[in-house]
mmCIF file of C-alpha atoms and ligand atoms in Angstrom:
data_model
loop_
_atom_site.group_PDB
_atom_site.id
_atom_site.type_symbol
_atom_site.label_atom_id
_atom_site.label_comp_id
_atom_site.label_asym_id
_atom_site.label_seq_id
_atom_site.Cartn_x
_atom_site.Cartn_y
_atom_site.Cartn_z
ATOM 1 C CA MET A 126 108.104 89.049 126.678
ATOM 2 C CA ASN A 127 109.905 87.028 124.031
ATOM 3 C CA PHE A 128 107.465 87.697 121.126
ATOM 4 C CA VAL A 129 108.799 84.859 118.923
ATOM 5 C CA GLY A 130 105.962 82.416 118.298
ATOM 6 C CA GLU A 131 103.793 83.998 121.003
ATOM 7 C CA HIS A 132 100.110 84.847 120.797
ATOM 8 C CA ILE A 133 99.276 88.526 121.256
ATOM 9 C CA LEU A 134 95.949 88.513 123.039
ATOM 10 C CA SER A 135 96.052 91.300 125.607
ATOM 11 C CA VAL A 136 98.165 94.349 126.310
ATOM 12 C CA SER A 137 98.627 92.970 129.830
ATOM 13 C CA GLN A 138 101.326 90.786 128.255
ATOM 14 C CA PHE A 139 103.554 93.831 127.691
ATOM 15 C CA GLU A 140 106.030 95.435 130.019
ATOM 16 C CA ARG A 141 107.285 98.895 129.189
ATOM 17 C CA LYS A 142 110.421 97.530 127.502
ATOM 18 C CA ASP A 143 108.265 95.359 125.216
ATOM 19 C CA ILE A 144 106.210 98.353 124.129
ATOM 20 C CA GLU A 145 109.393 100.296 123.435
ATOM 21 C CA LEU A 146 110.732 97.393 121.381
ATOM 22 C CA VAL A 147 107.576 97.299 119.229
ATOM 23 C CA PHE A 148 107.955 101.050 118.635
ATOM 24 C CA GLU A 149 111.634 100.709 117.678
ATOM 25 C CA VAL A 150 110.837 97.961 115.183
ATOM 26 C CA ALA A 151 107.887 100.004 113.847
ATOM 27 C CA ASP A 152 110.273 102.914 113.150
ATOM 28 C CA ARG A 153 112.459 100.557 111.118
ATOM 29 C CA MET A 154 109.473 99.630 108.918
ATOM 30 C CA GLU A 155 109.065 103.187 107.572
ATOM 31 C CA PRO A 156 110.985 102.782 104.273
ATOM 32 C CA TYR A 157 108.779 99.788 103.418
ATOM 33 C CA ALA A 158 105.490 101.342 104.465
ATOM 34 C CA ASN A 159 106.479 104.494 102.546
ATOM 35 C CA ARG A 160 107.304 102.439 99.438
ATOM 36 C CA GLN A 161 110.936 103.568 99.327
ATOM 37 C CA ARG A 162 112.077 99.944 99.482
ATOM 38 C CA ILE A 163 110.446 96.521 99.302
ATOM 39 C CA THR A 164 111.312 93.500 101.391
ATOM 40 C CA ARG A 165 110.504 89.843 100.690
ATOM 41 C CA VAL A 166 111.510 88.639 104.150
ATOM 42 C CA LEU A 167 108.230 86.751 104.684
ATOM 43 C CA GLN A 168 108.137 85.251 101.190
ATOM 44 C CA GLY A 169 106.231 81.957 101.415
ATOM 45 C CA ALA A 170 104.599 82.763 104.765
ATOM 46 C CA ILE A 171 100.809 82.811 105.062
ATOM 47 C CA LEU A 172 98.653 85.024 107.259
ATOM 48 C CA SER A 173 95.080 83.866 107.905
ATOM 49 C CA ASN A 174 93.019 86.963 108.487
ATOM 50 C CA MET A 175 89.849 85.776 110.237
ATOM 51 C CA PHE A 176 87.405 88.609 110.788
ATOM 52 C CA PHE A 177 84.038 87.556 112.187
ATOM 53 C CA GLU A 178 82.939 91.083 113.037
ATOM 54 C CA ALA A 179 82.775 94.252 110.927
ATOM 55 C CA SER A 180 86.208 95.644 110.141
ATOM 56 C CA THR A 181 87.885 97.683 107.456
ATOM 57 C CA ARG A 182 91.113 99.268 108.650
ATOM 58 C CA THR A 183 92.207 96.582 111.092
ATOM 59 C CA ARG A 184 91.602 93.764 108.616
ATOM 60 C CA VAL A 185 93.064 95.548 105.612
ATOM 61 C CA SER A 186 96.062 96.911 107.477
ATOM 62 C CA PHE A 187 96.929 93.510 108.963
ATOM 63 C CA GLY A 188 96.782 92.173 105.395
ATOM 64 C CA CYS A 189 98.790 95.043 103.875
ATOM 65 C CA ALA A 190 101.390 94.859 106.650
ATOM 66 C CA PHE A 191 101.911 91.165 105.916
ATOM 67 C CA ASN A 192 102.078 91.801 102.167
ATOM 68 C CA LEU A 193 104.597 94.600 102.698
ATOM 69 C CA LEU A 194 106.837 92.053 104.426
ATOM 70 C CA GLY A 195 106.488 89.773 101.395
ATOM 71 C CA GLY A 196 103.945 87.307 102.804
ATOM 72 C CA ASP A 197 100.600 86.088 101.440
ATOM 73 C CA VAL A 198 97.197 86.659 103.012
ATOM 74 C CA ARG A 199 94.120 84.392 103.131
ATOM 75 C CA GLU A 200 90.997 86.020 104.398
ATOM 76 C CA THR A 201 87.698 84.819 105.854
ATOM 77 C CA THR A 202 85.123 87.396 106.815
ATOM 78 C CA GLY A 203 81.764 86.920 108.510
ATOM 79 C CA ILE A 204 80.568 83.965 110.548
ATOM 80 C CA SER A 205 78.137 82.938 107.812
ATOM 81 C CA SER A 206 80.923 82.184 105.348
ATOM 82 C CA SER A 207 82.877 79.997 107.788
ATOM 83 C CA ALA A 208 82.250 76.516 109.179
ATOM 84 C CA ILE A 209 81.465 78.100 112.568
ATOM 85 C CA ALA A 210 78.017 78.619 111.021
ATOM 86 C CA LYS A 211 77.759 74.795 110.812
ATOM 87 C CA GLY A 212 78.413 74.482 114.533
ATOM 88 C CA GLU A 213 82.164 73.945 114.430
ATOM 89 C CA SER A 214 83.875 74.839 117.718
ATOM 90 C CA LEU A 215 86.537 77.525 117.867
ATOM 91 C CA ARG A 216 88.975 74.868 119.039
ATOM 92 C CA ASP A 217 88.455 72.582 116.009
ATOM 93 C CA PHE A 218 88.577 75.615 113.785
ATOM 94 C CA ALA A 219 91.914 76.650 115.322
ATOM 95 C CA ARG A 220 93.414 73.165 114.841
ATOM 96 C CA VAL A 221 92.502 73.298 111.162
ATOM 97 C CA LEU A 222 93.403 76.898 110.383
ATOM 98 C CA SER A 223 96.718 76.820 112.177
ATOM 99 C CA GLY A 224 97.760 73.929 109.940
ATOM 100 C CA TYR A 225 97.309 76.221 106.959
ATOM 101 C CA SER A 226 98.979 79.367 108.237
ATOM 102 C CA ASP A 227 102.123 80.740 109.862
ATOM 103 C CA VAL A 228 100.233 83.370 111.820
ATOM 104 C CA ILE A 229 96.565 84.213 112.357
ATOM 105 C CA ALA A 230 94.874 87.563 113.008
ATOM 106 C CA MET A 231 91.378 87.198 114.382
ATOM 107 C CA ARG A 232 88.414 89.359 115.367
ATOM 108 C CA HIS A 233 85.296 87.971 117.014
ATOM 109 C CA SER A 234 82.285 89.446 118.796
ATOM 110 C CA GLU A 235 82.709 87.418 122.012
ATOM 111 C CA ALA A 236 85.089 88.587 124.729
ATOM 112 C CA GLY A 237 87.630 85.811 125.348
ATOM 113 C CA SER A 238 86.924 84.041 122.039
ATOM 114 C CA VAL A 239 90.286 84.854 120.466
ATOM 115 C CA ALA A 240 92.089 83.488 123.546
ATOM 116 C CA GLU A 241 89.979 80.327 123.357
ATOM 117 C CA PHE A 242 90.874 79.950 119.683
ATOM 118 C CA ALA A 243 94.550 80.600 120.429
ATOM 119 C CA GLY A 244 94.506 77.860 123.082
ATOM 120 C CA ALA A 245 94.103 75.271 120.319
ATOM 121 C CA SER A 246 96.174 76.985 117.630
ATOM 122 C CA ARG A 247 99.571 75.709 116.548
ATOM 123 C CA SER A 248 100.414 79.110 115.009
ATOM 124 C CA PRO A 249 100.663 82.428 116.834
ATOM 125 C CA VAL A 250 97.385 84.330 117.016
ATOM 126 C CA ILE A 251 97.030 88.125 117.143
ATOM 127 C CA ASN A 252 93.846 89.479 118.658
ATOM 128 C CA GLY A 253 92.187 91.891 116.217
ATOM 129 C CA GLY A 254 89.441 92.684 118.767
ATOM 130 C CA ASP A 255 87.391 90.326 120.927
ATOM 131 C CA GLY A 256 83.982 91.759 121.792
ATOM 132 C CA ALA A 257 84.190 94.623 124.265
ATOM 133 C CA ASN A 258 87.334 93.181 125.797
ATOM 134 C CA GLU A 259 90.592 94.162 124.059
ATOM 135 C CA HIS A 260 92.177 95.415 120.854
ATOM 136 C CA PRO A 261 95.932 95.250 121.485
ATOM 137 C CA SER A 262 97.259 96.264 118.058
ATOM 138 C CA GLN A 263 94.977 99.324 118.025
ATOM 139 C CA ALA A 264 96.232 100.372 121.462
ATOM 140 C CA LEU A 265 99.836 99.980 120.335
ATOM 141 C CA LEU A 266 99.267 102.096 117.235
ATOM 142 C CA ASP A 267 97.413 104.677 119.317
ATOM 143 C CA LEU A 268 100.216 104.900 121.844
ATOM 144 C CA TYR A 269 102.818 105.005 119.056
ATOM 145 C CA THR A 270 100.869 107.911 117.543
ATOM 146 C CA ILE A 271 100.702 109.631 120.936
ATOM 147 C CA LYS A 272 104.459 109.238 121.304
ATOM 148 C CA LYS A 273 105.141 110.726 117.852
ATOM 149 C CA GLU A 274 102.659 113.578 118.213
ATOM 150 C CA LEU A 275 104.048 114.478 121.642
ATOM 151 C CA ALA A 276 107.618 114.367 120.339
ATOM 152 C CA TYR A 277 106.759 117.275 117.990
ATOM 153 C CA ARG A 278 105.670 119.162 121.113
ATOM 154 C CA ASN A 279 108.818 118.208 123.087
ATOM 155 C CA LYS A 280 106.853 115.963 125.424
ATOM 156 C CA ALA A 281 106.905 112.260 126.262
ATOM 157 C CA ILE A 282 104.361 109.632 127.316
ATOM 158 C CA ASP A 283 105.386 109.962 130.961
ATOM 159 C CA ASP A 284 103.454 112.930 132.412
ATOM 160 C CA LEU A 285 100.918 112.692 129.575
ATOM 161 C CA ARG A 286 97.542 114.380 130.108
ATOM 162 C CA ILE A 287 94.800 112.601 128.156
ATOM 163 C CA ALA A 288 91.010 112.846 127.949
ATOM 164 C CA VAL A 289 89.213 109.753 126.705
ATOM 165 C CA VAL A 290 85.695 110.571 125.549
ATOM 166 C CA GLY A 291 82.594 108.542 124.719
ATOM 167 C CA ASP A 292 81.599 104.914 125.176
ATOM 168 C CA LEU A 293 84.195 103.796 127.687
ATOM 169 C CA LYS A 294 82.126 100.807 128.774
ATOM 170 C CA TYR A 295 82.144 98.840 125.533
ATOM 171 C CA GLY A 296 85.070 100.448 123.672
ATOM 172 C CA ARG A 297 87.730 97.739 123.496
ATOM 173 C CA ALA A 298 90.250 100.103 121.888
ATOM 174 C CA VAL A 299 90.087 102.369 124.957
ATOM 175 C CA HIS A 300 90.243 99.418 127.337
ATOM 176 C CA SER A 301 93.512 98.291 125.793
ATOM 177 C CA LEU A 302 94.894 101.827 125.532
ATOM 178 C CA LEU A 303 94.193 102.592 129.200
ATOM 179 C CA LYS A 304 95.805 99.335 130.326
ATOM 180 C CA LEU A 305 98.829 100.123 128.166
ATOM 181 C CA LEU A 306 99.153 103.630 129.637
ATOM 182 C CA ALA A 307 99.193 102.116 133.110
ATOM 183 C CA VAL A 308 102.850 101.076 132.755
ATOM 184 C CA PHE A 309 104.050 104.635 132.081
ATOM 185 C CA LYS A 310 104.705 107.271 134.763
ATOM 186 C CA SER A 311 102.340 109.845 136.264
ATOM 187 C CA VAL A 312 99.728 109.904 133.530
ATOM 188 C CA SER A 313 96.729 112.141 134.124
ATOM 189 C CA ILE A 314 93.579 110.592 132.669
ATOM 190 C CA ASN A 315 90.176 112.244 132.277
ATOM 191 C CA LEU A 316 87.478 109.647 131.665
ATOM 192 C CA VAL A 317 84.616 111.510 129.984
ATOM 193 C CA SER A 318 81.481 109.465 129.395
ATOM 194 C CA PRO A 319 77.729 109.649 129.849
ATOM 195 C CA PRO A 320 76.403 107.947 132.992
ATOM 196 C CA GLY A 321 75.890 104.302 132.064
ATOM 197 C CA LEU A 322 78.889 104.161 129.723
ATOM 198 C CA GLN A 323 81.705 104.553 132.255
ATOM 199 C CA VAL A 324 84.893 102.556 132.004
ATOM 200 C CA PRO A 325 84.724 99.126 133.756
ATOM 201 C CA GLU A 326 85.856 99.379 137.376
ATOM 202 C CA GLU A 327 88.577 96.804 136.867
ATOM 203 C CA ILE A 328 90.333 99.227 134.475
ATOM 204 C CA SER A 329 89.972 102.397 136.567
ATOM 205 C CA ASP A 330 91.155 100.439 139.625
ATOM 206 C CA LEU A 331 94.192 99.221 137.708
ATOM 207 C CA LEU A 332 95.119 102.796 136.762
ATOM 208 C CA LYS A 333 94.801 103.880 140.370
ATOM 209 C CA THR A 334 97.083 101.090 141.603
ATOM 210 C CA TYR A 335 99.793 102.502 139.340
ATOM 211 C CA ASP A 336 99.386 105.892 140.983
ATOM 212 C CA HIS A 337 98.042 107.766 137.980
ATOM 213 C CA SER A 338 95.633 110.632 138.385
ATOM 214 C CA VAL A 339 92.196 109.451 137.220
ATOM 215 C CA SER A 340 89.211 111.844 137.051
ATOM 216 C CA PHE A 341 85.652 111.140 135.942
ATOM 217 C CA PHE A 342 83.492 113.595 134.000
ATOM 218 C CA ASP A 343 80.014 113.406 132.508
ATOM 219 C CA LYS A 344 80.208 116.840 130.857
ATOM 220 C CA LEU A 345 82.336 117.005 127.735
ATOM 221 C CA GLU A 346 83.462 120.617 128.140
ATOM 222 C CA GLU A 347 84.771 120.061 131.659
ATOM 223 C CA GLY A 348 86.809 116.988 130.837
ATOM 224 C CA ILE A 349 88.698 118.176 127.752
ATOM 225 C CA SER A 350 90.452 121.328 128.920
ATOM 226 C CA ALA A 351 94.130 121.077 129.910
ATOM 227 C CA VAL A 352 94.977 117.851 128.052
ATOM 228 C CA ASP A 353 97.660 116.952 125.510
ATOM 229 C CA ILE A 354 95.540 114.273 123.824
ATOM 230 C CA LEU A 355 91.796 114.272 123.206
ATOM 231 C CA TYR A 356 90.837 110.704 122.307
ATOM 232 C CA VAL A 357 87.257 110.445 121.035
ATOM 233 C CA THR A 358 85.438 107.121 120.589
ATOM 234 C CA ARG A 359 82.320 105.830 118.888
ATOM 235 C CA THR A 360 79.270 104.604 120.761
ATOM 236 C CA GLN A 361 79.520 100.853 120.255
ATOM 237 C CA GLU A 362 75.904 100.458 119.135
ATOM 238 C CA GLU A 363 76.429 96.847 118.151
ATOM 239 C CA ARG A 364 76.989 95.928 121.808
ATOM 240 C CA PHE A 365 73.655 97.295 123.091
ATOM 241 C CA SER A 366 70.787 94.947 123.781
ATOM 242 C CA SER A 367 68.166 97.159 122.114
ATOM 243 C CA GLN A 368 68.001 99.966 119.573
ATOM 244 C CA GLU A 369 66.291 102.197 122.188
ATOM 245 C CA GLU A 370 69.318 101.847 124.446
ATOM 246 C CA ALA A 371 71.670 102.772 121.607
ATOM 247 C CA ASP A 372 69.467 105.764 120.675
ATOM 248 C CA ARG A 373 69.755 107.096 124.234
ATOM 249 C CA TYR A 374 73.483 107.755 123.851
ATOM 250 C CA ARG A 375 73.812 108.727 120.186
ATOM 251 C CA GLY A 376 75.091 112.273 119.632
ATOM 252 C CA LEU A 377 75.464 113.042 123.364
ATOM 253 C CA PHE A 378 79.087 114.150 123.075
ATOM 254 C CA ARG A 379 80.072 115.996 119.935
ATOM 255 C CA VAL A 380 83.550 117.316 119.416
ATOM 256 C CA ASN A 381 83.606 120.021 116.758
ATOM 257 C CA GLU A 382 85.723 123.061 115.872
ATOM 258 C CA ALA A 383 83.748 125.402 118.147
ATOM 259 C CA ILE A 384 83.963 123.128 121.202
ATOM 260 C CA TYR A 385 87.626 122.404 120.501
ATOM 261 C CA THR A 386 88.614 126.039 120.095
ATOM 262 C CA GLN A 387 86.696 127.157 123.135
ATOM 263 C CA HIS A 388 87.688 124.420 125.578
ATOM 264 C CA CYS A 389 90.963 122.775 124.519
ATOM 265 C CA GLU A 390 94.520 124.054 124.678
ATOM 266 C CA PRO A 391 95.638 125.223 121.205
ATOM 267 C CA ASN A 392 97.996 122.272 120.657
ATOM 268 C CA THR A 393 95.749 119.457 121.881
ATOM 269 C CA VAL A 394 96.037 116.452 119.556
ATOM 270 C CA ILE A 395 92.712 114.967 118.431
ATOM 271 C CA MET A 396 92.580 111.199 118.019
ATOM 272 C CA HIS A 397 89.910 108.567 117.284
ATOM 273 C CA PRO A 398 90.386 104.845 116.547
ATOM 274 C CA LEU A 399 87.882 105.199 113.653
ATOM 275 C CA PRO A 400 85.411 104.603 112.204
ATOM 276 C CA ARG A 401 83.848 107.852 113.398
ATOM 277 C CA ASP A 402 80.079 107.981 113.234
ATOM 278 C CA SER A 403 79.491 110.933 110.898
ATOM 279 C CA ARG A 404 75.740 110.408 110.527
ATOM 280 C CA THR A 405 73.762 113.548 111.342
ATOM 281 C CA ALA A 406 72.377 112.070 114.551
ATOM 282 C CA ALA A 407 75.837 111.193 115.862
ATOM 283 C CA GLN A 408 78.566 113.580 114.586
ATOM 284 C CA GLU A 409 80.864 112.530 117.430
ATOM 285 C CA LEU A 410 83.935 114.025 115.732
ATOM 286 C CA SER A 411 82.837 116.665 113.304
ATOM 287 C CA GLU A 412 84.284 116.977 109.823
ATOM 288 C CA ASP A 413 84.701 120.704 110.442
ATOM 289 C CA LEU A 414 87.908 119.697 112.249
ATOM 290 C CA ASP A 415 89.327 117.961 109.180
ATOM 291 C CA ASN A 416 91.675 120.810 108.255
ATOM 292 C CA ASN A 417 92.915 121.241 111.804
ATOM 293 C CA PRO A 418 96.602 120.204 111.864
ATOM 294 C CA ASN A 419 96.123 118.721 115.334
ATOM 295 C CA LEU A 420 93.693 116.142 113.959
ATOM 296 C CA ALA A 421 95.838 112.980 113.961
ATOM 297 C CA ILE A 422 93.232 110.385 112.926
ATOM 298 C CA PHE A 423 94.765 109.578 109.563
ATOM 299 C CA ARG A 424 98.281 109.614 110.970
ATOM 300 C CA GLN A 425 96.915 106.972 113.373
ATOM 301 C CA THR A 426 95.728 104.775 110.498
ATOM 302 C CA ASP A 427 99.078 105.154 108.707
ATOM 303 C CA ASN A 428 100.883 104.193 111.912
ATOM 304 C CA GLY A 429 98.723 101.058 112.083
ATOM 305 C CA ILE A 430 100.694 99.595 109.175
ATOM 306 C CA LEU A 431 104.035 100.178 110.925
ATOM 307 C CA ILE A 432 102.851 98.645 114.191
ATOM 308 C CA ARG A 433 101.319 95.586 112.528
ATOM 309 C CA MET A 434 104.463 95.049 110.426
ATOM 310 C CA ALA A 435 106.481 95.256 113.648
ATOM 311 C CA LEU A 436 104.261 92.680 115.374
ATOM 312 C CA PHE A 437 104.596 90.231 112.485
ATOM 313 C CA ALA A 438 108.364 90.767 112.281
ATOM 314 C CA LEU A 439 108.743 90.154 116.022
ATOM 315 C CA VAL A 440 106.416 87.156 116.267
ATOM 316 C CA LEU A 441 107.965 85.495 113.198
ATOM 317 C CA ASP A 442 111.496 86.443 114.295
ATOM 318 C CA VAL A 443 112.645 88.274 111.170
ATOM 319 C CA VAL A 444 113.366 91.737 112.558
ATOM 320 C CA ASP A 445 117.056 91.589 111.685
ATOM 321 C CA LEU A 446 116.450 90.008 108.285
ATOM 322 C CA VAL A 447 114.025 92.592 106.903
ATOM 323 C CA ASP A 448 116.689 94.856 105.389
ATOM 324 C CA LYS A 449 118.787 91.941 104.137
ATOM 325 C CA HIS A 450 115.895 90.784 101.951
ATOM 326 C CA SER A 451 115.151 94.225 100.571
ATOM 327 C CA SER A 452 115.585 96.123 97.318
ATOM 328 C CA PRO A 453 114.519 99.502 95.884
ATOM 329 C CA VAL A 454 110.975 99.737 94.548
ATOM 330 C CA THR A 455 110.577 99.325 90.822
ATOM 331 C CA TRP A 456 107.501 101.488 90.289
ATOM 332 C CA ASN A 457 106.933 105.223 90.401
ATOM 333 C CA THR A 458 106.493 106.023 94.073
ATOM 334 C CA ARG A 459 105.451 109.629 93.667
ATOM 335 C CA ARG A 460 102.324 109.628 95.786
ATOM 336 C CA ARG A 461 99.604 112.219 95.639
ATOM 337 C CA SER A 462 100.261 114.928 98.159
ATOM 338 C CA ARG A 463 98.186 114.590 101.286
ATOM 339 C CA LYS A 464 96.009 117.484 102.294
ATOM 340 C CA LEU A 465 94.293 116.184 105.395
HETATM 341 C C1 NCD B 198 87.626 100.001 116.750
HETATM 342 C C2 NCD B 198 87.136 98.598 117.104
HETATM 343 O O1 NCD B 198 86.776 97.824 116.212
HETATM 344 O O2 NCD B 198 87.131 98.320 118.293
HETATM 345 N N1 NCD B 198 87.856 100.138 115.368
HETATM 346 C C3 NCD B 198 89.071 99.804 114.859
HETATM 347 O O3 NCD B 198 89.477 98.649 114.886
HETATM 348 N N2 NCD B 198 89.852 100.792 114.403
HETATM 349 C C4 NCD B 198 86.770 101.089 117.281
HETATM 350 C C5 NCD B 198 85.318 101.115 116.879
HETATM 351 O O4 NCD B 198 84.828 100.293 116.120
HETATM 352 O O5 NCD B 198 84.631 102.033 117.350
#
């Protein structure tokens, strides 16, 4: 993959070397994300952040990543505040918006909608999540987190043992992550979901063609022992056709300190794309794990900035100019210590 000027719509676009390149560039973004230096490399560039479905961290971190590279961000959120509500097609919308922006990040509730939009866009488009289909930047930041967490444990992504828990049918973050894992070597994957919310066959078949070990579980306790990574997901209630259907699955799998201590290996890393559903009826990833050093959920969100900066730098072809346009920060960078 060339990256420069390309749309990023699906993780299927990436070969292993492309993923490794994104990670290398992400590492180089650390001084900027950590506010040790600032760079103005994208001064004058405009990101259109188009989020037509609920989002906090993806939207804000795309925006912050662009700002940290010196660019400006224009944001539209919600269908009702855009001309799509007046019946404008995604294609017309793309023609217009791409005339205003150097790059576009977009989230939409329909699978395939971001690709349709990109088909008419004159600027590169990054998929921020299209329905239950894909969420490439989330998968990259998840895999980058996995790589870093495993490095502390002297392990690598090849030979990884991972359990993915929850709504594997509608969870686009897991769909992209599983497809991304496919290109690594001998990954052992436990797919832990209630009957009715299993991963789409197309994805489990893909993993099998790459010769990974794929096992299916419908009991939480059985699927989470003997793994390096425990990746928990939210039931995607917004994708169900009725409230009754959503109620059927809520709170079925709950990972908490007791379950973790009893069933997981002591060093198992706990991940979640967030938001976690912490309402009493759900409690899918209990807050009683918040002081557990293996809980990596906020390291994941921090890594999201690095990955999104890397994607912008690659797509806009400024990777080697970032440092040249940099200077020390001028404000007091002493940040409050993190006790997470
Ligand atoms: C995920 C998403 O929107 O798919 N959230 C995110 O972007 N971090 C996961 C979710 O909403 O459950």
